[in-house]
mmCIF file of C-alpha atoms and ligand atoms in Angstrom:
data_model
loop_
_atom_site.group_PDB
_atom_site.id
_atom_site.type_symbol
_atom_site.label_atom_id
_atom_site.label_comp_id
_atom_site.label_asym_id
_atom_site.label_seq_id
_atom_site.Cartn_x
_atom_site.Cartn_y
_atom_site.Cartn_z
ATOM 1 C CA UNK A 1135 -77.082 42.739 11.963
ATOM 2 C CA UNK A 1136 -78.626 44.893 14.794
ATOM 3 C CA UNK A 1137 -76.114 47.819 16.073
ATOM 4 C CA UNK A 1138 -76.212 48.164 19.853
ATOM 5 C CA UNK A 1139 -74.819 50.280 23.098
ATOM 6 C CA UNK A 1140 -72.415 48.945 25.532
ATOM 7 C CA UNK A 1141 -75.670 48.596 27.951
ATOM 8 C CA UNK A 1142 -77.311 46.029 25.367
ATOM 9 C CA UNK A 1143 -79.558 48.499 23.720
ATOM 10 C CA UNK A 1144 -80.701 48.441 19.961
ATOM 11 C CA UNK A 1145 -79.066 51.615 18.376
ATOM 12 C CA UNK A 1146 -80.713 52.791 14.663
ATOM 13 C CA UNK A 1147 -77.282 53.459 12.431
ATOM 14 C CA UNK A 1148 -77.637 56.413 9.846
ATOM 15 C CA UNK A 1149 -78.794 55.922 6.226
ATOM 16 C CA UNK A 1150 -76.070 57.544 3.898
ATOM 17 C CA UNK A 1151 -77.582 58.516 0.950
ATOM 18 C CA UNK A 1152 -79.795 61.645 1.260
ATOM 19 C CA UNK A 1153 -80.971 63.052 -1.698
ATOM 20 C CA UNK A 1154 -84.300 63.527 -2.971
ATOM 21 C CA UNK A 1155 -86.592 63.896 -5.630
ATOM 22 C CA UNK A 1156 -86.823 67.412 -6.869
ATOM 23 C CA UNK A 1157 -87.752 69.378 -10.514
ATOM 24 C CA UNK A 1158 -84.612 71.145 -11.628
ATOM 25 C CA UNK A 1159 -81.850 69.148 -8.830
ATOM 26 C CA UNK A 1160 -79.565 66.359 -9.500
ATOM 27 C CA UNK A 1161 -82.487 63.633 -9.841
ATOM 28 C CA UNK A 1162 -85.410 65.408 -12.039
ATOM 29 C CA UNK A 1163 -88.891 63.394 -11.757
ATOM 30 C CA UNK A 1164 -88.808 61.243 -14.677
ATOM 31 C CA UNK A 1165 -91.212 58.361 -15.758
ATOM 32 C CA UNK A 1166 -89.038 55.144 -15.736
ATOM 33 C CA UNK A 1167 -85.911 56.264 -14.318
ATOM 34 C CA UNK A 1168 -86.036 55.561 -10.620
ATOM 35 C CA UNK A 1169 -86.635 52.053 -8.933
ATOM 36 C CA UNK A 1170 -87.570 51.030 -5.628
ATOM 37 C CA UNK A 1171 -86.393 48.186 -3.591
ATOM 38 C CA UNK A 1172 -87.964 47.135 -0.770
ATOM 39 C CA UNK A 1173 -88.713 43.919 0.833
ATOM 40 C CA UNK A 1174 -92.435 43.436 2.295
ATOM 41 C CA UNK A 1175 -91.330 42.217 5.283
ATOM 42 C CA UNK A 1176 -89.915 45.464 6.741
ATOM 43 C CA UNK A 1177 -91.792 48.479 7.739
ATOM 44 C CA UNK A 1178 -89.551 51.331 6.938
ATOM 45 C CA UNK A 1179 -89.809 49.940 3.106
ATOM 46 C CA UNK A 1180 -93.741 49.543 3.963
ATOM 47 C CA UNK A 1181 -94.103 53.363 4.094
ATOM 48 C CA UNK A 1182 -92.448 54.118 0.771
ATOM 49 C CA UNK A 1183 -94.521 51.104 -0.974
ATOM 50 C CA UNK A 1184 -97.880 52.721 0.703
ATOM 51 C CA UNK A 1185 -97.377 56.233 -0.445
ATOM 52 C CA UNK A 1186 -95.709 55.197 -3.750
ATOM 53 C CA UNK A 1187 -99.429 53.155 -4.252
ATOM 54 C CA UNK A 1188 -101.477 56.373 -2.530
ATOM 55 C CA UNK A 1189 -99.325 58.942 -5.308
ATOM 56 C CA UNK A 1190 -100.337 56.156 -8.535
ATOM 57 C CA UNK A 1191 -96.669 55.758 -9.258
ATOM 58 C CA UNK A 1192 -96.913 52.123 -10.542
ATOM 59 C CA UNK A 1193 -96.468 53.461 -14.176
ATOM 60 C CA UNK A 1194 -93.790 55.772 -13.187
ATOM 61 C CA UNK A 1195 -91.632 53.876 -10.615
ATOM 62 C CA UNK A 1196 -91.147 50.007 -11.109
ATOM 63 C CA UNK A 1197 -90.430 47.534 -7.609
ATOM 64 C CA UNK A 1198 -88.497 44.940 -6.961
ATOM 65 C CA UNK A 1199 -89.391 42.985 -3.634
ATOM 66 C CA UNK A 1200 -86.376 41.092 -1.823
ATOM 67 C CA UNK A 1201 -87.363 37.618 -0.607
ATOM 68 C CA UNK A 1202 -88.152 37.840 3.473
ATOM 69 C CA UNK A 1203 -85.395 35.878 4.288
ATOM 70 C CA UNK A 1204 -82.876 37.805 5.352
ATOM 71 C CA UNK A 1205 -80.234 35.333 5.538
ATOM 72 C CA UNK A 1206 -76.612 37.484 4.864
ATOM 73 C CA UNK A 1207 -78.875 40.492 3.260
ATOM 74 C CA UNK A 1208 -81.754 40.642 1.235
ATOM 75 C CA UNK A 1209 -81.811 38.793 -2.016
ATOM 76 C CA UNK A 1210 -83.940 38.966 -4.870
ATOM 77 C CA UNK A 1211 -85.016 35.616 -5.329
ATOM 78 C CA UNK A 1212 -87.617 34.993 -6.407
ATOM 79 C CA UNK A 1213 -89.827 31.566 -5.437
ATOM 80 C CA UNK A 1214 -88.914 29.789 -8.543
ATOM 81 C CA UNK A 1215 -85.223 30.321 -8.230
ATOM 82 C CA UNK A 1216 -82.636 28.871 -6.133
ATOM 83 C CA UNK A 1217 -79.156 30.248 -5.620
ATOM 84 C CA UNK A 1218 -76.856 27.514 -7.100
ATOM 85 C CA UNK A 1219 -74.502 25.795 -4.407
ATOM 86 C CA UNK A 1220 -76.567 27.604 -1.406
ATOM 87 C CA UNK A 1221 -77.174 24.435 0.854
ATOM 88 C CA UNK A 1222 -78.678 26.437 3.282
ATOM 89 C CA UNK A 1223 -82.735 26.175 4.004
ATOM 90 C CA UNK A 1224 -84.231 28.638 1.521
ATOM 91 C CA UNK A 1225 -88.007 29.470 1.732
ATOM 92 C CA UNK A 1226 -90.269 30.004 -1.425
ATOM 93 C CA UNK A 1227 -92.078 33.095 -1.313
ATOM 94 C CA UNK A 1228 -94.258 33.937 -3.905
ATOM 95 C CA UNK A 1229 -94.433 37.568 -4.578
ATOM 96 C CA UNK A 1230 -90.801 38.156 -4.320
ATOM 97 C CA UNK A 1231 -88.677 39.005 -7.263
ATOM 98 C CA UNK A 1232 -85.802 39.240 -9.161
ATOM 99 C CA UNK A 1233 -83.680 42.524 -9.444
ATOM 100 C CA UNK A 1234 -85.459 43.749 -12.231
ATOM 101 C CA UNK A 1235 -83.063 46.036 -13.063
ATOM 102 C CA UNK A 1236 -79.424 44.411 -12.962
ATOM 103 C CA UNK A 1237 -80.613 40.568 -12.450
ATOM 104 C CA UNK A 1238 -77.959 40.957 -9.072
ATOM 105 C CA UNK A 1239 -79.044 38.579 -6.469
ATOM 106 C CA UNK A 1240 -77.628 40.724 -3.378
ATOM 107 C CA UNK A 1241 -79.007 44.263 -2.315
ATOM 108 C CA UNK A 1242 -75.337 44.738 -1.257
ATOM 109 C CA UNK A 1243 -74.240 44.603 -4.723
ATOM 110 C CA UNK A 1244 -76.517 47.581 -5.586
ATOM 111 C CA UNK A 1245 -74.621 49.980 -2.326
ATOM 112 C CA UNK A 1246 -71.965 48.656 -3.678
ATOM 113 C CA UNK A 1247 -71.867 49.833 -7.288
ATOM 114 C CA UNK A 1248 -73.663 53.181 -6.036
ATOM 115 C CA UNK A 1249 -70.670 53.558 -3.810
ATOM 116 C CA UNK A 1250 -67.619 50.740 -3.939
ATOM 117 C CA UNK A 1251 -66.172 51.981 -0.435
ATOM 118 C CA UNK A 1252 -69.405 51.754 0.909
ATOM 119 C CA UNK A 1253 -69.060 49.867 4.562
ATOM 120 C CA UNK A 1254 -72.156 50.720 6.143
ATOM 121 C CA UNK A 1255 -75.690 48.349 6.573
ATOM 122 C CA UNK A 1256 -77.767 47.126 3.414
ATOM 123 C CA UNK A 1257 -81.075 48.328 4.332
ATOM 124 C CA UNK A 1258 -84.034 49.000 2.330
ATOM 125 C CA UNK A 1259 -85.940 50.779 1.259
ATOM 126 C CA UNK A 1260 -83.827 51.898 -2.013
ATOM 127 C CA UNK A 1261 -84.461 54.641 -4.479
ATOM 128 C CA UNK A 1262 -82.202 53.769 -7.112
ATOM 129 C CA UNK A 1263 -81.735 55.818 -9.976
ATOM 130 C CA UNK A 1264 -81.170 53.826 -13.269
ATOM 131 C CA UNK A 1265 -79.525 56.875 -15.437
ATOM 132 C CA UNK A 1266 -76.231 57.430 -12.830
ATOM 133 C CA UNK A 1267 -76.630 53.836 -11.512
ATOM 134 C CA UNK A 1268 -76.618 54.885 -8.026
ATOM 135 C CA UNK A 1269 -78.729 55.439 -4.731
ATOM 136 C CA UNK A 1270 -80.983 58.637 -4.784
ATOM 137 C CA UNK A 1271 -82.088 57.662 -1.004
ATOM 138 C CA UNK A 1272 -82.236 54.725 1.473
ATOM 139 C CA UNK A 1273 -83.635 56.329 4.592
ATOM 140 C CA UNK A 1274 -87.504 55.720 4.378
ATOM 141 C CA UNK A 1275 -88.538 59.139 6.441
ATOM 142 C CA UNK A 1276 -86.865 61.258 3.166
ATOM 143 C CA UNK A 1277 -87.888 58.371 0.177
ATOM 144 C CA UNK A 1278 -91.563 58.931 1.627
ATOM 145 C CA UNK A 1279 -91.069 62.883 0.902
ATOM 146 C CA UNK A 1280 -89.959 62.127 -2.979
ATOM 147 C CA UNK A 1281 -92.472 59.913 -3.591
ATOM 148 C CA UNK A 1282 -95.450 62.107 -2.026
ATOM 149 C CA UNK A 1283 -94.264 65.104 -3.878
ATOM 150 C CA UNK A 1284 -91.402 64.997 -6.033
ATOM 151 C CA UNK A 1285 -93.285 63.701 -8.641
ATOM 152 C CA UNK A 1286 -96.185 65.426 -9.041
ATOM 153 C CA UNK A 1287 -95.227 67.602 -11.690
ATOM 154 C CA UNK A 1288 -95.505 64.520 -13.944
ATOM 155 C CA UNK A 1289 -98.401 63.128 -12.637
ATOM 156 C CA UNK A 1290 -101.602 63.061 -14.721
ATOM 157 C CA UNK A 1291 -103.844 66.278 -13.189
ATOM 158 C CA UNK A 1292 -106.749 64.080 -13.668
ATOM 159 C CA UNK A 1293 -105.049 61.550 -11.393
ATOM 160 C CA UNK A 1294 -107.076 62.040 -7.820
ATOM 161 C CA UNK A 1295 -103.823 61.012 -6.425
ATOM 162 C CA UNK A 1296 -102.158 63.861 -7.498
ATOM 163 C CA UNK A 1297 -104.141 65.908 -5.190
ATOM 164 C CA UNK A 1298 -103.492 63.792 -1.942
ATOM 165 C CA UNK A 1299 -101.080 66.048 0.135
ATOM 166 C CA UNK A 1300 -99.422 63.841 2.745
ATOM 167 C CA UNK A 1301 -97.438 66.699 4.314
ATOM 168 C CA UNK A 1302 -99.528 70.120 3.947
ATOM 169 C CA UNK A 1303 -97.620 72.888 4.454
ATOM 170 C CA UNK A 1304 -99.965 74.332 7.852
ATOM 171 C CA UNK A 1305 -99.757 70.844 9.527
ATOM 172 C CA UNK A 1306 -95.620 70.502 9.152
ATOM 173 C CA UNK A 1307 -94.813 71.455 12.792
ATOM 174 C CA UNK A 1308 -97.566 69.010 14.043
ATOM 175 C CA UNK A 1309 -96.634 65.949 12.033
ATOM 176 C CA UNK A 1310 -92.853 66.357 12.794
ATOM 177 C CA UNK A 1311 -93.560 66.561 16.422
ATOM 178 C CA UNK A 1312 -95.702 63.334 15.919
ATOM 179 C CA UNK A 1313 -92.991 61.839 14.214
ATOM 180 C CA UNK A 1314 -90.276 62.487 16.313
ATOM 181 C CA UNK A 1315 -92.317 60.301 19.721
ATOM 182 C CA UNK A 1316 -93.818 57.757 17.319
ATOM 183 C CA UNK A 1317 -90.261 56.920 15.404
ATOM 184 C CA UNK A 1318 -88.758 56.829 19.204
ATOM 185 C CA UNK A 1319 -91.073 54.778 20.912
ATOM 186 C CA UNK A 1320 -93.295 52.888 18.608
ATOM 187 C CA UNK A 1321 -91.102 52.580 15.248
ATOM 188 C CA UNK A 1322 -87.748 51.828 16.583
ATOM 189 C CA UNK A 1323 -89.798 51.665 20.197
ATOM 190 C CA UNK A 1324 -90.378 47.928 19.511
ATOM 191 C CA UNK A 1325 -86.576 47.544 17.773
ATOM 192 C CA UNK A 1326 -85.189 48.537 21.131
ATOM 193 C CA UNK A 1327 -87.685 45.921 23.228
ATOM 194 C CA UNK A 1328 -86.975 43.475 20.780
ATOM 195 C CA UNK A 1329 -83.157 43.789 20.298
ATOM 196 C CA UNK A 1330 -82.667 43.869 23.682
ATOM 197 C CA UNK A 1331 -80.026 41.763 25.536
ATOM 198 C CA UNK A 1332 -80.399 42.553 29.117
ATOM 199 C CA UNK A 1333 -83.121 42.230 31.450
ATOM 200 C CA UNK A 1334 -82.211 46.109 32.331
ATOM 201 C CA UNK A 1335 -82.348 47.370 28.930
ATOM 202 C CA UNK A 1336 -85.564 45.666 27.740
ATOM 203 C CA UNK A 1337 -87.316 46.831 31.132
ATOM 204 C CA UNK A 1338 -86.111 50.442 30.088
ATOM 205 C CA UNK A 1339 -87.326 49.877 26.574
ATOM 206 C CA UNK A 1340 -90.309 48.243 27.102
ATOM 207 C CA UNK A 1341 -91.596 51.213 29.606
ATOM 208 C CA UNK A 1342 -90.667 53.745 26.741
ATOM 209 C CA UNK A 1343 -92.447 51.709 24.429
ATOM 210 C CA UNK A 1344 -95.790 51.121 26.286
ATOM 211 C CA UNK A 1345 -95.770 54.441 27.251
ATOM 212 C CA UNK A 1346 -95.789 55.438 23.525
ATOM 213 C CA UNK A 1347 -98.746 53.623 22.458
ATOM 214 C CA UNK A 1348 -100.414 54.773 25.547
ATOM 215 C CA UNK A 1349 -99.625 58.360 24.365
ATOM 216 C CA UNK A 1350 -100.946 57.115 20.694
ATOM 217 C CA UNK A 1351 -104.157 55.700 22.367
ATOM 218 C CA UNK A 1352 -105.091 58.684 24.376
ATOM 219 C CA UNK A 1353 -104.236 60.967 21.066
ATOM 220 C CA UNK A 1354 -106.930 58.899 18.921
ATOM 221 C CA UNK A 1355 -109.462 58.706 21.986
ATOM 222 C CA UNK A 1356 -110.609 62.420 21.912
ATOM 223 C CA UNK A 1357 -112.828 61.339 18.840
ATOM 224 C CA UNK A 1358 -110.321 62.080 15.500
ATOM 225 C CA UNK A 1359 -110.265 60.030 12.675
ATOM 226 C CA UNK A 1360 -106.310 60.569 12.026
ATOM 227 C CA UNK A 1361 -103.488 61.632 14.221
ATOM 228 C CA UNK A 1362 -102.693 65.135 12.680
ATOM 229 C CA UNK A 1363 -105.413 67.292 10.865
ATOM 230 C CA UNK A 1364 -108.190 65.882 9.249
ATOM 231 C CA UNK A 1365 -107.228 63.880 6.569
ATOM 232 C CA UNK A 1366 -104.549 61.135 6.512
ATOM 233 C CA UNK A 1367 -100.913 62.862 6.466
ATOM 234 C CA UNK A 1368 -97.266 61.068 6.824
ATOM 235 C CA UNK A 1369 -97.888 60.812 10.110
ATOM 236 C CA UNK A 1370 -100.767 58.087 9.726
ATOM 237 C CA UNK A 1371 -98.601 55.995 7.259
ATOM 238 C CA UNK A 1372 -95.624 56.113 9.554
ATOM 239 C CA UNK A 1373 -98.071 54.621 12.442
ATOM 240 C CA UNK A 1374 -99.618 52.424 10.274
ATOM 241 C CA UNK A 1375 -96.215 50.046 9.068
ATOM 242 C CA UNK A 1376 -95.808 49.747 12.972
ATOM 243 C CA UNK A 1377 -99.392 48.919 14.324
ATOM 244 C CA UNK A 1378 -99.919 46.183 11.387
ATOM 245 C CA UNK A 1379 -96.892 43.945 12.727
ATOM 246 C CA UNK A 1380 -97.765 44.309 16.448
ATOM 247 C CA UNK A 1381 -100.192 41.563 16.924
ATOM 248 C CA UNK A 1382 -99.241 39.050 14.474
ATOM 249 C CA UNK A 1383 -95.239 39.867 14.756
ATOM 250 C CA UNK A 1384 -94.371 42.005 17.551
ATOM 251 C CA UNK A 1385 -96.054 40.586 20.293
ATOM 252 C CA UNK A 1386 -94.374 37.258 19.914
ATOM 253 C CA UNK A 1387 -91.105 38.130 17.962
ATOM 254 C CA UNK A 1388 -90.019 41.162 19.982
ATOM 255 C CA UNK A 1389 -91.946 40.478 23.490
ATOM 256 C CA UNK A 1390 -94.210 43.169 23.146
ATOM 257 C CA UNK A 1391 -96.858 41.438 25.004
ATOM 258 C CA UNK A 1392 -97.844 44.041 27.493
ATOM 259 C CA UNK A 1393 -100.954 44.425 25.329
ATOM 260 C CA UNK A 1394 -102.650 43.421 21.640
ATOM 261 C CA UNK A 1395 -103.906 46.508 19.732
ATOM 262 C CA UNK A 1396 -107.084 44.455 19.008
ATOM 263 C CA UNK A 1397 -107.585 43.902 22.468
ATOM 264 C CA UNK A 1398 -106.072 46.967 24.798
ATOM 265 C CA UNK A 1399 -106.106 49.993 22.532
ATOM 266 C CA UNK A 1400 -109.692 50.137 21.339
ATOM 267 C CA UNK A 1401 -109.173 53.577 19.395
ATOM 268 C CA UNK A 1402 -105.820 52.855 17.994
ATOM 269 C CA UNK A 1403 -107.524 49.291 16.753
ATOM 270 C CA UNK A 1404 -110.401 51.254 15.196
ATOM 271 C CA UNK A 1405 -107.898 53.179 13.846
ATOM 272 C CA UNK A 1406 -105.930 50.720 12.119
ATOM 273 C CA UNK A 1407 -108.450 48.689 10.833
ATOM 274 C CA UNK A 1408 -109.869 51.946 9.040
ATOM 275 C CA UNK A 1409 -106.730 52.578 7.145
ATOM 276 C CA UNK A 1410 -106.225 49.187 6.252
ATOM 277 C CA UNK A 1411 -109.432 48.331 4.482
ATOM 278 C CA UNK A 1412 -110.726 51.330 3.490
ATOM 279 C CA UNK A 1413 -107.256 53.210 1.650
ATOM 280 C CA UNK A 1414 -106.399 50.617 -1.051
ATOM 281 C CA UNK A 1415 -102.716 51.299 -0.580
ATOM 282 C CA UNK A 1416 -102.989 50.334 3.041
ATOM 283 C CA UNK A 1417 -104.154 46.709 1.894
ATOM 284 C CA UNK A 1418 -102.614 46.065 -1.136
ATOM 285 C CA UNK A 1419 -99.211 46.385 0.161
ATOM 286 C CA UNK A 1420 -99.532 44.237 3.539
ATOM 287 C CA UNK A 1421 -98.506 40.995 2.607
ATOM 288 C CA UNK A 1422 -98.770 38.617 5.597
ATOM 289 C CA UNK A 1423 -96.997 35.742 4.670
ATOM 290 C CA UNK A 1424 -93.783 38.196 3.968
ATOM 291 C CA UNK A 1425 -94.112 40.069 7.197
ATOM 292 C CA UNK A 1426 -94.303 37.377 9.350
ATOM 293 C CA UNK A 1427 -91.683 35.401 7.648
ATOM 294 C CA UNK A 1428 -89.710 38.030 7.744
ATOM 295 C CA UNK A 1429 -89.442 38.358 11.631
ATOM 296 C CA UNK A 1430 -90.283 34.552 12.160
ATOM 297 C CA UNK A 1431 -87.954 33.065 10.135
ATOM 298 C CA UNK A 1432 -85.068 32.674 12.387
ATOM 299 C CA UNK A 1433 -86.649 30.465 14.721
ATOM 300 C CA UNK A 1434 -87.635 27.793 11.992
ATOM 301 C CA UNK A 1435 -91.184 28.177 12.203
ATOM 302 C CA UNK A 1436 -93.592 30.742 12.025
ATOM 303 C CA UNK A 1437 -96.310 30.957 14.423
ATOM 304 C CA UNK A 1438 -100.036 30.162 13.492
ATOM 305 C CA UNK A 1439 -101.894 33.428 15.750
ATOM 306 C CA UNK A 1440 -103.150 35.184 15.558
ATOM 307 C CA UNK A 1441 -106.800 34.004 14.318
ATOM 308 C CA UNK A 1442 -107.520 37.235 12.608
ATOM 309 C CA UNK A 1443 -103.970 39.074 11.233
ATOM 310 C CA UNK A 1444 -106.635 41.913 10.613
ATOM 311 C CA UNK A 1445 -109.918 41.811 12.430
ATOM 312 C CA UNK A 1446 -113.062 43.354 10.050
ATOM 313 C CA UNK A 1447 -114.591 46.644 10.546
ATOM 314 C CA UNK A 1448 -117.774 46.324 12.119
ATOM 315 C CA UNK A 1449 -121.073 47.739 10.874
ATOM 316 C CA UNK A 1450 -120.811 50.608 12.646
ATOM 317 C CA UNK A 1451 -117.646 51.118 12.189
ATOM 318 C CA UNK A 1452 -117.518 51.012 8.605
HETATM 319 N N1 GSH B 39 -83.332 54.184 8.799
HETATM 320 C C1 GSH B 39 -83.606 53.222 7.764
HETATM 321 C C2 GSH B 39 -83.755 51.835 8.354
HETATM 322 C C3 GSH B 39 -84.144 50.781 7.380
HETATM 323 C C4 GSH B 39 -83.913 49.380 7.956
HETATM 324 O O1 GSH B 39 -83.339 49.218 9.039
HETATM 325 N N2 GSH B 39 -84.329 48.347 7.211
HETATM 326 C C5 GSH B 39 -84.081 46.983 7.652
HETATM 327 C C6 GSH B 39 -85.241 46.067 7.366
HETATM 328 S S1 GSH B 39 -86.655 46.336 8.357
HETATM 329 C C7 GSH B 39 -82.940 46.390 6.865
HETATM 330 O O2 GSH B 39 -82.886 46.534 5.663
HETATM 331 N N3 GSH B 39 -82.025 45.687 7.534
HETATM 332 C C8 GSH B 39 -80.966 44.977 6.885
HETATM 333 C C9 GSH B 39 -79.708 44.934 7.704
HETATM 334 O O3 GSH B 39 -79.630 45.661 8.689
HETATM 335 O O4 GSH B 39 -78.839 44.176 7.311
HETATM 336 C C10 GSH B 39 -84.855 53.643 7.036
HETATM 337 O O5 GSH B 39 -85.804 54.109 7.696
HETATM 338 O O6 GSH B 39 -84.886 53.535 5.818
#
């Protein structure tokens, strides 16, 4: 499953389809065309959920959510199902689904009949669209983009979500220099501490890593309420899928355990609790049991910590 370097280090593999979202291109906006597959467990899939919730896109783009297992892929099966003559131990998890499109049980048969030579990873998230029968995008950075503006033209004015702007034009350069550290050392940051094999390469990842959310830490510290500009842009939603694993999934799962956020990284902790209970599409698309499951499973049990996934925004925090 994970790709890695001769030296044991985690290495990210390339998403292959690229397109996007655009009035007049190859893949119009359209209301019921497109679908998105994600799984809840996974964060790069988290990001497209969050912004396709922010944007009001749950008339316009149906979901179908993979179960957390990933046991040779992800599957949409949903709790009630079983896969006949699978002896292996499947988990129920309510809130996953079938494929609500085709009914296929494998997200491989999807790359598949987008591309039948296709021989690279079955990831999601996946922006499928339903008139060609094939893959619009499945690399999360460029779904995000679609969803926060491809569709706008066909999004009800009145909508307040059609005014959210997750990627103004003046605060481009800024957010894609955020980006570029978070995605190194805090997205894929924990991948490469996690997915490490050696000693040597998780103390080389590890320093990255820490390093990172030091970086992050000192960013939020000088008194801002988000990381670029002053409103919530990409850049907070890319954060965001990270930080909400770290201390109920990373910590343990991937040894991240040089600090908590709840404990070490009081302004990045402040942080994170704002987004998640104050921006609906924050909350409503963090699903515990799947995210922990969905890291957890392999080991046969899922631990119990820790007390609080979330803690609660004090009163004068909030
Ligand atoms: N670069 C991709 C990465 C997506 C990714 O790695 N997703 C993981 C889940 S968190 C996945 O689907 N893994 C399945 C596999 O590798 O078999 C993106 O950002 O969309």
């Amino acid at each position: 499953m994970a790709v890695r370097n001769d030296d044991g280090s985690f290495k990210m593999r390339e998403s292959k389809f690229r397109n996007y979202i655009a009035v007049g291109g190859r893949f119009p906006p359209e209301k019921g065309r497109y679908h998105l597959y994600v799984s809840y467990a996974c964060p790069w899939a988290h990001r497209a959920l969050i912004v396709w919730a922010l944007k009001g896109l749950e008339d316009i783009i149906d979901v179908s959510i993979a179960n957390p297992q990933l046991l040779d892929g992800w599957r949409f099966v949903p709790s009630d199902r079983k896969v006949p003559n699978d002896e292996r131990d499947v988990w129920d998890f309510p809130g996953a689904t079938v494929d609500k499109v085709y009914g296929t049980t494998q997200l491989s048969d999807l790359y598949h009949k987008a591309d039948p030579t296709y021989d690279g990873r079955y990831t999601v998230p996946v922006l499928w669209d339903t008139r060609e029968a094939t893959i619009v995008n499945n690399e999360s950075s460029e779904v995000v983009r679609s969803l926060a503006s491809g569709f706008d033209s066909i999004l009800p004015a009145s909508l307040p979500a059609s005014a959210i702007d997750l990627y103004p034009e003046h605060l481009r350069a800024e957010i894609d220099a955020t980006n570029a550290w978070v995605h190194r050392d805090i997205n894929v940051g924990v991948y490469k501490v996690g997915f490490a094999t050696t000693q040597q390469a998780y103390d080389v990842a590890i320093r990255d890593h820490v390093a990172g959310m030091a970086r992050v830490e000192a960013l939020l510290s000088d008194g801002r309420e988000w990381l670029v500009g002053g409103a919530m842009t990409e850049a907070d939603v890319r954060l965001f899928t990270s930080i909400i694993r770290y201390d109920p999934v990373y910590v343990v799962a991937f040894k991240t355990n040089y600090g908590l956020v709840r404990h070490d990284y009081p302004y990045l902790h402040h942080w994170l609790k704002k987004m998640y209970w104050t921006v609906p599409a924050c909350k409503d698309t963090t699903h515990w049991d799947h995210l922990k499951a969905g890291y957890h499973w392999v080991s046969g049990k899922i631990p119990i910590g820790p007390n609080n996934n979330i803690e609660a925004l004090t009163d004068d925090e909030g």
